[in-house]
Amino acid sequence: MPQQTLIRSLNLRSLVIFGLAYMTPLIVIGTFGVIASTTSGASAGAYALATAAMLFTAHSYARMASVYPVSGSAYTYVRSTMGAKPGFLVGWMTLLDYLFLPMVIWLIGGSYLQAQFPAIPLAIWIIIFIVITTTVNVIGVRVADKVNVVLMTFQALVLALFVLFSVVAVTSEDGLPGVFSVAPFLGEAGEFTPVVAGAAVAAYAFLGFDAVTTMSEETVEPRKTVPKAIMLIALIGGGIFVAVSYAVQLVHPGGVFSNVDTAGFEIATRIGGAAFAAVFIAALVIAQFTSGIAAQTAGSRLLYAMGRDRVMPKIFAKLAPRFATPVIAIVAIGVVGLIALAMDVATSTSFINFGAFISFAMVNVAVLVYWSQRRRAGEYLNALAWVVAPLVGVIVVLMLLTQLDIHAITLGTSWLVIGVIILAVLTRGFRADPPETVEELAEKTEVQ
C-alpha cells in the first residue's frame, strides 16, 4: 500500500540546519552595503534591533507549534484558532511568500553565476538550479538534510574566515583596541532613527525562521522539537548577523560605497585578495542553493497541507510511493520558479515580503485568540508569554509592513483579492466553511 503520511525523521539539529539554510546567513555580507548605507555605518545595531524585534514573532510561532504540531504553519494556526475562512486567506497569503521565494532564490543564484560566466545565459543557470533542487527534494528530506549539512558547513567556514580576515585587517592598522568599538552599533552620527530604518531592512534576513513549522509532520516529537528549533534559529541567525556585520563594519566604517550592491565583494577582495573574493562568490552561490532546497521544501509542505484540506487541488497532497514526499507540490514549486526566466531581482522580491509579514502578524494574533479561548475555558496561561509578547510582535510586524514599497503592496493586495474570490467560490458565497476541520486533520496525522 502506498505511503499515506510523511515520515518522521528530523531531529532538532536537522531543523536548525534547515532553518538556517532557509535564512542564508551569508546574506549578511551580500546585503552589507545596503544596511550600512541606510544606517550610516550602524549595520550591527540594525541587526541587533531586528533580532530583538523578530524574536517576539518567533516566540509566537513556537507557542503555536507546540499546540498544533502539524504541517501548514500560519495557515494551520489561524485556521485552528480563528476559523476556516481566515485560515484559508492567511494560507493564501503565505503561499505568496512560499511559492515565489524559491523563484527569487534561484534568480539571485543564477545572476551570480551569470555574472561570473557571462557566456552562459541566465536561463540555463536558473534551470540548472531548479532541476537539481527539485530532484534533491523529491528524493526526500533525509537526503536534503545531508546536503544542507555539507553546504552549510562550507558557508559557516566562509563566514568565519570573513570575520577572521576582518579582525586581522583592523588590528594590523589600529592594534587590538581597534576591535572594540560602539560605532558599528551607533553609526557615525550616533542617531537612532537611521538604525531603526536599517532594522526594517535587516528584518528581511529573518524570513524563513518560520519555515521549520511546515516540517512538523516529519519531525520526531514535534511539540517539543519544533518550538526549540524556531527560537534557536532566530537566536543563532541573529547572532551571526550581528557578529559578522560588526566585524565587517570595523573594516569599512560608515556607509559610503562605490556600489552598495557589491560592497561585500569589494571588502572580501580588500581583506583576503582575489582568491578569497572568488571563494566568497562561490559561497554565495552555494548559499542560494541550500536556501533554495529549504524554501522549496517549505513551500511544498504548505501546498501539501492545503491540498489535504481540499482548499487547494487535492493532487498536491499526493505522496511519492517510493520517497513519501509530496512530489506534485515539489514539482509545482519548480514550475513556478520558471517565471524567473522573465523577471529581474528587484521585481521578483516584491512577490514575497507582503505575504510573509501578513503571515507573521496573523500568527501573533492567533496566539492572542488562543489565550482568550483558553481563558474562557478556565485555563489561565501566562499573560506575559501569551499576551504581551505577541502584542509587541504584531506592532513590530505592522511597522515593517509600512516600510514595503508600492510594488509589494500593490501585488500583495491583488493576491489577497484573488484569494477572497477563490474563497467565495469554495464556500458558495461565504455561506459554508472550506472543506474539512483542523480536528479531523489532527486525527488524520496522528499527532504525538
Short mmCIF file of C-alpha atoms in Angstrom, two decimals:
data_model
loop_
_atom_site.label_atom_id
_atom_site.label_comp_id
_atom_site.label_asym_id
_atom_site.label_seq_id
_atom_site.Cartn_x
_atom_site.Cartn_y
_atom_site.Cartn_z
CA MET A 1 0.00 0.00 0.00
CA PRO A 2 1.46 3.43 -0.93
CA GLN A 3 2.78 5.63 1.87
CA GLN A 4 -0.08 7.89 3.02
CA THR A 5 1.75 10.06 5.55
CA LEU A 6 5.02 11.92 5.75
CA ILE A 7 7.88 10.11 7.50
CA ARG A 8 9.15 11.43 10.85
CA SER A 9 12.94 11.54 10.53
CA LEU A 10 14.04 15.05 11.51
CA ASN A 11 15.56 15.96 14.88
CA LEU A 12 16.47 19.29 16.47
CA ARG A 13 19.80 19.53 14.64
CA SER A 14 18.13 18.81 11.32
CA LEU A 15 15.53 21.53 11.85
CA VAL A 16 18.06 24.14 12.94
CA ILE A 17 20.23 23.43 9.88
CA PHE A 18 17.11 23.56 7.68
CA GLY A 19 16.02 26.92 9.13
CA LEU A 20 19.47 28.48 8.89
CA ALA A 21 19.81 27.23 5.32
CA TYR A 22 16.50 28.92 4.52
CA MET A 23 17.64 32.19 6.13
CA THR A 24 21.04 32.06 4.36
CA PRO A 25 23.42 33.59 6.97
CA LEU A 26 25.84 34.67 4.22
CA ILE A 27 23.23 37.19 3.10
CA VAL A 28 24.53 39.48 5.86
CA ILE A 29 27.58 40.13 3.66
CA GLY A 30 25.67 40.14 0.40
CA THR A 31 23.42 42.96 1.68
CA PHE A 32 26.02 44.67 3.88
CA GLY A 33 26.32 47.72 1.64
CA VAL A 34 22.57 48.38 1.69
CA ILE A 35 22.29 48.09 5.50
CA ALA A 36 25.44 50.11 6.21
CA SER A 37 24.35 52.84 3.80
CA THR A 38 20.87 53.05 5.34
CA THR A 39 22.23 53.25 8.89
CA SER A 40 25.28 55.46 8.16
CA GLY A 41 27.58 52.74 9.43
CA ALA A 42 25.45 51.10 12.14
CA SER A 43 24.79 47.75 10.48
CA ALA A 44 25.43 45.77 13.68
CA GLY A 45 22.98 47.97 15.55
CA ALA A 46 20.35 47.41 12.86
CA TYR A 47 20.73 43.64 13.03
CA ALA A 48 20.70 43.67 16.84
CA LEU A 49 17.45 45.65 16.84
CA ALA A 50 15.93 43.44 14.13
CA THR A 51 16.89 40.32 16.08
CA ALA A 52 15.23 41.60 19.25
CA ALA A 53 12.12 42.59 17.30
CA MET A 54 11.75 39.33 15.36
CA LEU A 55 12.22 37.20 18.48
CA PHE A 56 8.71 38.20 19.57
CA THR A 57 7.21 36.75 16.40
CA ALA A 58 9.48 33.70 16.62
CA HIS A 59 8.13 33.20 20.14
CA SER A 60 4.56 33.25 18.80
CA TYR A 61 5.39 30.64 16.15
CA ALA A 62 6.98 28.48 18.85
CA ARG A 63 3.85 28.73 21.00
CA MET A 64 1.57 27.73 18.15
CA ALA A 65 3.89 24.93 17.01
CA SER A 66 3.67 23.36 20.48
CA VAL A 67 -0.14 23.43 20.34
CA TYR A 68 -0.66 22.45 16.68
CA PRO A 69 2.29 20.24 15.58
CA VAL A 70 1.09 19.61 12.02
CA SER A 71 2.14 20.89 8.60
CA GLY A 72 0.69 24.17 7.41
CA SER A 73 2.44 26.79 9.56
CA ALA A 74 0.48 30.07 9.73
CA TYR A 75 -2.38 28.53 7.73
CA THR A 76 -2.92 25.82 10.36
CA TYR A 77 -2.53 28.15 13.35
CA VAL A 78 -5.04 30.73 12.11
CA ARG A 79 -7.48 28.10 10.87
CA SER A 80 -7.34 26.34 14.24
CA THR A 81 -7.93 29.47 16.32
CA MET A 82 -9.99 31.79 14.14
CA GLY A 83 -11.80 29.51 11.73
CA ALA A 84 -11.53 28.03 8.27
CA LYS A 85 -12.17 31.22 6.29
CA PRO A 86 -9.45 33.39 7.92
CA GLY A 87 -7.21 30.31 7.84
CA PHE A 88 -7.62 29.94 4.09
CA LEU A 89 -6.85 33.63 3.47
CA VAL A 90 -3.73 33.50 5.65
CA GLY A 91 -2.67 30.30 3.91
CA TRP A 92 -3.23 32.02 0.58
CA MET A 93 -1.09 35.00 1.66
CA THR A 94 1.58 32.64 3.00
CA LEU A 95 1.65 30.99 -0.42
CA LEU A 96 2.67 34.34 -1.88
CA ASP A 97 5.86 34.01 0.17
CA TYR A 98 6.41 30.25 -0.04
CA LEU A 99 5.52 29.85 -3.72
CA PHE A 100 7.69 32.66 -5.02
CA LEU A 101 10.64 32.79 -2.60
CA PRO A 102 12.30 29.77 -4.28
CA MET A 103 11.94 31.63 -7.59
CA VAL A 104 13.72 34.66 -6.11
CA ILE A 105 16.47 32.50 -4.64
CA TRP A 106 17.11 30.71 -7.93
CA LEU A 107 17.10 34.01 -9.82
CA ILE A 108 19.67 35.56 -7.47
CA GLY A 109 21.86 32.46 -7.59
CA GLY A 110 21.65 32.36 -11.37
CA SER A 111 22.52 36.05 -11.54
CA TYR A 112 25.70 35.47 -9.50
CA LEU A 113 26.79 32.67 -11.83
CA GLN A 114 25.87 34.55 -14.98
CA ALA A 115 27.98 37.49 -13.79
CA GLN A 116 30.96 35.16 -13.39
CA PHE A 117 30.33 33.22 -16.61
CA PRO A 118 28.68 35.74 -18.97
CA ALA A 119 28.91 33.39 -21.95
CA ILE A 120 26.28 31.12 -20.38
CA PRO A 121 22.74 32.58 -20.45
CA LEU A 122 20.97 33.31 -17.16
CA ALA A 123 18.13 30.99 -18.19
CA ILE A 124 20.48 28.00 -18.24
CA TRP A 125 21.67 28.67 -14.68
CA ILE A 126 18.11 29.09 -13.40
CA ILE A 127 17.01 25.80 -14.98
CA ILE A 128 20.06 24.02 -13.50
CA PHE A 129 19.18 25.36 -10.04
CA ILE A 130 15.55 24.23 -10.39
CA VAL A 131 16.33 20.75 -11.71
CA ILE A 132 18.96 19.92 -9.06
CA THR A 133 16.95 21.35 -6.16
CA THR A 134 13.73 19.66 -7.24
CA THR A 135 15.48 16.31 -7.62
CA VAL A 136 17.01 16.53 -4.13
CA ASN A 137 13.64 17.42 -2.59
CA VAL A 138 11.72 14.66 -4.39
CA ILE A 139 14.20 12.06 -3.11
CA GLY A 140 13.40 13.17 0.45
CA VAL A 141 14.19 15.36 3.44
CA ARG A 142 16.82 12.96 4.74
CA VAL A 143 18.88 13.46 1.59
CA ALA A 144 18.17 17.21 1.66
CA ASP A 145 19.25 17.26 5.31
CA LYS A 146 22.61 15.66 4.48
CA VAL A 147 23.16 18.04 1.57
CA ASN A 148 22.29 21.02 3.77
CA VAL A 149 24.76 19.94 6.47
CA VAL A 150 27.65 19.78 3.99
CA LEU A 151 26.82 23.04 2.22
CA MET A 152 26.03 24.93 5.44
CA THR A 153 29.40 23.84 6.84
CA PHE A 154 31.12 25.48 3.88
CA GLN A 155 29.01 28.61 4.31
CA ALA A 156 29.91 28.75 8.02
CA LEU A 157 33.60 28.38 7.17
CA VAL A 158 33.48 31.32 4.75
CA LEU A 159 31.70 33.46 7.35
CA ALA A 160 34.32 32.55 9.95
CA LEU A 161 37.11 33.46 7.51
CA PHE A 162 35.39 36.76 6.72
CA VAL A 163 35.32 37.65 10.42
CA LEU A 164 38.91 36.47 10.95
CA PHE A 165 40.27 38.43 7.97
CA SER A 166 38.30 41.49 9.10
CA VAL A 167 39.78 41.33 12.60
CA VAL A 168 43.29 40.86 11.18
CA ALA A 169 42.82 43.86 8.87
CA VAL A 170 41.62 46.06 11.75
CA THR A 171 44.31 45.02 14.24
CA SER A 172 47.07 45.47 11.66
CA GLU A 173 46.10 49.14 11.40
CA ASP A 174 44.74 50.05 14.85
CA GLY A 175 46.01 47.28 17.11
CA LEU A 176 43.83 45.20 19.42
CA PRO A 177 41.85 48.24 20.73
CA GLY A 178 40.53 48.76 17.21
CA VAL A 179 38.40 45.63 17.56
CA PHE A 180 36.34 47.20 20.34
CA SER A 181 34.03 49.97 19.18
CA VAL A 182 30.42 51.12 19.56
CA ALA A 183 30.44 52.68 16.09
CA PRO A 184 29.02 49.57 14.33
CA PHE A 185 26.03 49.83 16.68
CA LEU A 186 25.51 53.60 16.72
CA GLY A 187 26.86 54.75 13.35
CA GLU A 188 28.85 57.83 12.50
CA ALA A 189 26.25 60.32 13.73
CA GLY A 190 25.14 58.31 16.76
CA GLU A 191 21.46 58.78 15.84
CA PHE A 192 18.81 56.15 16.50
CA THR A 193 16.45 56.89 13.59
CA PRO A 194 18.76 55.51 10.86
CA VAL A 195 19.27 52.38 12.96
CA VAL A 196 15.50 51.82 13.09
CA ALA A 197 15.25 52.30 9.32
CA GLY A 198 18.09 49.84 8.83
CA ALA A 199 16.44 47.33 11.17
CA ALA A 200 13.34 47.39 8.96
CA VAL A 201 15.52 46.36 6.02
CA ALA A 202 17.55 43.88 8.09
CA ALA A 203 14.37 42.14 9.24
CA TYR A 204 14.01 40.68 5.74
CA ALA A 205 17.02 38.49 6.54
CA PHE A 206 14.87 36.65 9.08
CA LEU A 207 12.34 35.46 6.50
CA GLY A 208 12.45 31.70 6.85
CA PHE A 209 12.84 31.09 10.59
CA ASP A 210 9.17 30.11 10.50
CA ALA A 211 9.69 27.56 7.72
CA VAL A 212 10.50 24.72 10.13
CA THR A 213 6.86 24.74 11.23
CA THR A 214 5.97 23.29 7.83
CA MET A 215 8.10 20.25 8.73
CA SER A 216 6.21 19.30 11.91
CA GLU A 217 4.86 16.05 10.45
CA GLU A 218 8.38 14.96 9.51
CA THR A 219 9.84 15.75 12.94
CA VAL A 220 10.33 13.43 15.89
CA GLU A 221 8.42 14.73 18.96
CA PRO A 222 7.29 17.90 17.14
CA ARG A 223 5.59 19.50 20.16
CA LYS A 224 8.98 19.81 21.85
CA THR A 225 11.40 19.87 18.94
CA VAL A 226 9.85 22.44 16.60
CA PRO A 227 9.42 25.25 19.19
CA LYS A 228 13.03 24.81 20.33
CA ALA A 229 14.22 24.89 16.73
CA ILE A 230 12.32 28.09 15.96
CA MET A 231 13.89 30.00 18.84
CA LEU A 232 17.36 28.59 18.19
CA ILE A 233 17.20 29.54 14.50
CA ALA A 234 16.18 33.12 15.30
CA LEU A 235 18.84 33.44 18.03
CA ILE A 236 21.68 31.79 16.10
CA GLY A 237 20.80 33.58 12.87
CA GLY A 238 20.56 36.92 14.66
CA GLY A 239 23.83 36.29 16.47
CA ILE A 240 25.59 35.54 13.19
CA PHE A 241 24.14 38.65 11.56
CA VAL A 242 25.27 40.89 14.45
CA ALA A 243 28.76 39.38 14.81
CA VAL A 244 29.60 39.37 11.10
CA SER A 245 28.20 42.85 10.41
CA TYR A 246 30.13 44.17 13.43
CA ALA A 247 33.44 42.78 12.15
CA VAL A 248 32.88 43.93 8.58
CA GLN A 249 31.73 47.37 9.71
CA LEU A 250 35.02 47.77 11.60
CA VAL A 251 36.89 47.19 8.33
CA HIS A 252 34.74 49.69 6.49
CA PRO A 253 33.37 52.34 8.89
CA GLY A 254 30.48 54.45 7.66
CA GLY A 255 28.06 53.74 4.87
CA VAL A 256 29.63 55.16 1.72
CA PHE A 257 30.47 52.70 -1.07
CA SER A 258 31.19 52.95 -4.77
CA ASN A 259 28.36 50.43 -5.25
CA VAL A 260 26.23 49.30 -2.30
CA ASP A 261 25.17 46.13 -4.14
CA THR A 262 28.75 44.85 -4.48
CA ALA A 263 30.13 46.19 -1.18
CA GLY A 264 30.57 42.69 0.25
CA PHE A 265 32.61 41.55 -2.75
CA GLU A 266 34.78 44.67 -2.59
CA ILE A 267 35.50 44.15 1.11
CA ALA A 268 36.24 40.45 0.53
CA THR A 269 38.83 41.46 -2.08
CA ARG A 270 40.31 44.04 0.27
CA ILE A 271 40.76 41.74 3.27
CA GLY A 272 41.54 38.44 1.53
CA GLY A 273 42.61 39.21 -2.01
CA ALA A 274 41.23 37.95 -5.29
CA ALA A 275 41.35 34.30 -4.20
CA PHE A 276 39.15 34.88 -1.15
CA ALA A 277 36.80 37.04 -3.22
CA ALA A 278 36.35 34.08 -5.58
CA VAL A 279 35.66 31.80 -2.61
CA PHE A 280 33.12 34.35 -1.36
CA ILE A 281 31.26 34.31 -4.68
CA ALA A 282 31.27 30.51 -4.66
CA ALA A 283 29.86 30.55 -1.13
CA LEU A 284 27.10 32.96 -2.18
CA VAL A 285 26.07 30.61 -4.96
CA ILE A 286 26.13 27.61 -2.62
CA ALA A 287 24.12 29.60 -0.07
CA GLN A 288 21.45 30.21 -2.69
CA PHE A 289 21.40 26.50 -3.46
CA THR A 290 20.90 25.46 0.19
CA SER A 291 18.31 28.18 0.68
CA GLY A 292 16.52 27.00 -2.46
CA ILE A 293 16.32 23.44 -1.14
CA ALA A 294 14.81 24.65 2.15
CA ALA A 295 12.43 27.13 0.53
CA GLN A 296 11.10 24.61 -1.97
CA THR A 297 10.65 22.06 0.81
CA ALA A 298 8.69 24.51 2.96
CA GLY A 299 6.51 25.68 0.09
CA SER A 300 5.68 22.14 -0.96
CA ARG A 301 4.63 21.23 2.59
CA LEU A 302 2.23 24.17 2.70
CA LEU A 303 0.73 23.10 -0.64
CA TYR A 304 0.55 19.55 0.74
CA ALA A 305 -1.37 20.68 3.84
CA MET A 306 -3.80 22.86 1.87
CA GLY A 307 -4.28 20.11 -0.72
CA ARG A 308 -5.04 17.61 2.03
CA ASP A 309 -7.65 20.05 3.37
CA ARG A 310 -9.05 20.29 -0.17
CA VAL A 311 -8.82 24.09 -0.17
CA MET A 312 -6.20 23.65 -2.90
CA PRO A 313 -6.29 20.91 -5.56
CA LYS A 314 -6.11 17.56 -3.76
CA ILE A 315 -3.36 16.37 -6.10
CA PHE A 316 -0.90 18.50 -4.09
CA ALA A 317 -1.39 16.06 -1.18
CA LYS A 318 -0.21 13.10 -3.28
CA LEU A 319 2.93 11.45 -1.89
CA ALA A 320 5.52 9.66 -3.99
CA PRO A 321 5.18 5.93 -3.12
CA ARG A 322 8.94 5.38 -3.01
CA PHE A 323 10.08 8.52 -1.17
CA ALA A 324 6.93 9.58 0.77
CA THR A 325 7.41 13.18 -0.37
CA PRO A 326 4.71 15.47 -1.86
CA VAL A 327 6.09 15.11 -5.36
CA ILE A 328 3.39 17.08 -7.20
CA ALA A 329 3.71 20.01 -4.80
CA ILE A 330 7.51 19.98 -5.11
CA VAL A 331 7.39 19.95 -8.91
CA ALA A 332 4.76 22.72 -8.86
CA ILE A 333 7.16 24.96 -6.91
CA GLY A 334 9.83 24.20 -9.51
CA VAL A 335 7.47 25.10 -12.36
CA VAL A 336 6.59 28.41 -10.66
CA GLY A 337 10.33 29.07 -10.47
CA LEU A 338 10.44 29.19 -14.26
CA ILE A 339 8.76 32.60 -14.01
CA ALA A 340 12.23 33.84 -13.04
CA LEU A 341 13.20 33.46 -16.70
CA ALA A 342 11.18 36.60 -17.45
CA MET A 343 11.92 38.67 -14.32
CA ASP A 344 14.65 40.70 -12.65
CA VAL A 345 15.69 40.52 -8.99
CA ALA A 346 14.10 43.82 -7.94
CA THR A 347 10.68 42.89 -9.32
CA SER A 348 10.76 39.32 -8.03
CA THR A 349 11.43 40.33 -4.43
CA SER A 350 8.17 42.28 -4.43
CA PHE A 351 6.38 38.92 -4.57
CA ILE A 352 7.43 37.72 -1.13
CA ASN A 353 7.61 40.44 1.51
CA PHE A 354 3.91 41.33 1.79
CA GLY A 355 2.77 37.74 2.24
CA ALA A 356 5.48 36.98 4.79
CA PHE A 357 4.65 39.92 7.03
CA ILE A 358 0.89 39.25 6.83
CA SER A 359 1.60 35.70 8.00
CA PHE A 360 3.81 36.97 10.83
CA ALA A 361 1.14 39.40 12.01
CA MET A 362 -1.65 36.83 11.92
CA VAL A 363 0.32 34.20 13.85
CA ASN A 364 0.81 36.77 16.62
CA VAL A 365 -2.94 37.42 16.54
CA ALA A 366 -3.59 33.65 16.64
CA VAL A 367 -1.65 33.44 19.91
CA LEU A 368 -3.82 36.18 21.41
CA VAL A 369 -7.00 34.44 20.26
CA TYR A 370 -5.83 31.10 21.63
CA TRP A 371 -5.07 32.73 25.00
CA SER A 372 -8.58 34.21 25.06
CA GLN A 373 -10.16 30.87 24.17
CA ARG A 374 -8.27 29.02 26.90
CA ARG A 375 -9.13 31.72 29.42
CA ARG A 376 -12.84 31.33 28.66
CA ALA A 377 -12.39 27.58 29.14
CA GLY A 378 -10.97 28.20 32.61
CA GLU A 379 -7.28 27.76 31.77
CA TYR A 380 -5.07 30.70 32.72
CA LEU A 381 -1.93 30.93 30.60
CA ASN A 382 0.99 33.24 31.36
CA ALA A 383 -0.07 36.72 30.20
CA LEU A 384 3.50 37.85 29.52
CA ALA A 385 4.12 34.96 27.12
CA TRP A 386 0.65 34.74 25.59
CA VAL A 387 -0.43 38.40 25.51
CA VAL A 388 2.41 40.90 25.89
CA ALA A 389 4.92 39.14 23.60
CA PRO A 390 2.50 38.62 20.67
CA LEU A 391 1.19 42.18 21.03
CA VAL A 392 4.73 43.50 20.63
CA GLY A 393 5.17 41.11 17.72
CA VAL A 394 2.09 42.46 15.94
CA ILE A 395 3.20 46.07 16.40
CA VAL A 396 6.69 45.35 15.07
CA VAL A 397 5.40 43.49 12.01
CA LEU A 398 2.88 46.22 11.19
CA MET A 399 5.72 48.75 11.32
CA LEU A 400 7.67 46.59 8.87
CA LEU A 401 4.66 46.44 6.56
CA THR A 402 4.69 50.24 6.34
CA GLN A 403 8.26 50.06 5.01
CA LEU A 404 7.31 48.00 1.93
CA ASP A 405 7.45 49.67 -1.45
CA ILE A 406 4.36 50.36 -3.55
CA HIS A 407 5.04 47.39 -5.85
CA ALA A 408 4.98 44.93 -2.94
CA ILE A 409 1.80 46.45 -1.51
CA THR A 410 0.04 46.51 -4.89
CA LEU A 411 0.98 42.93 -5.71
CA GLY A 412 0.11 41.72 -2.21
CA THR A 413 -3.28 43.41 -2.25
CA SER A 414 -4.05 41.97 -5.68
CA TRP A 415 -3.09 38.49 -4.47
CA LEU A 416 -5.41 38.93 -1.47
CA VAL A 417 -8.31 39.92 -3.74
CA ILE A 418 -7.77 36.77 -5.81
CA GLY A 419 -7.78 34.75 -2.59
CA VAL A 420 -11.09 36.29 -1.50
CA ILE A 421 -12.63 35.38 -4.86
CA ILE A 422 -11.41 31.77 -4.57
CA LEU A 423 -12.71 31.58 -1.00
CA ALA A 424 -16.11 32.84 -2.18
CA VAL A 425 -16.24 30.02 -4.73
CA LEU A 426 -15.13 27.38 -2.20
CA THR A 427 -17.71 28.48 0.36
CA ARG A 428 -20.61 29.19 -2.02
CA GLY A 429 -20.59 32.90 -1.36
CA PHE A 430 -19.14 32.63 2.19
CA ARG A 431 -22.21 30.65 3.35
CA ALA A 432 -20.23 27.49 4.17
CA ASP A 433 -16.80 26.66 5.57
CA PRO A 434 -13.95 25.46 3.36
CA PRO A 435 -13.63 21.65 3.40
CA GLU A 436 -12.54 19.67 6.47
CA THR A 437 -11.72 20.73 10.00
CA VAL A 438 -8.48 21.02 11.89
CA GLU A 439 -9.68 18.38 14.37
CA GLU A 440 -10.02 15.89 11.52
CA LEU A 441 -6.61 16.96 10.30
CA ALA A 442 -5.02 16.26 13.69
CA GLU A 443 -6.64 12.82 13.86
CA LYS A 444 -5.55 12.01 10.33
CA THR A 445 -1.91 12.85 11.01
CA GLU A 446 -1.85 11.04 14.39
CA VAL A 447 -0.05 13.91 16.12
CA GLN A 448 2.04 12.83 19.08
#
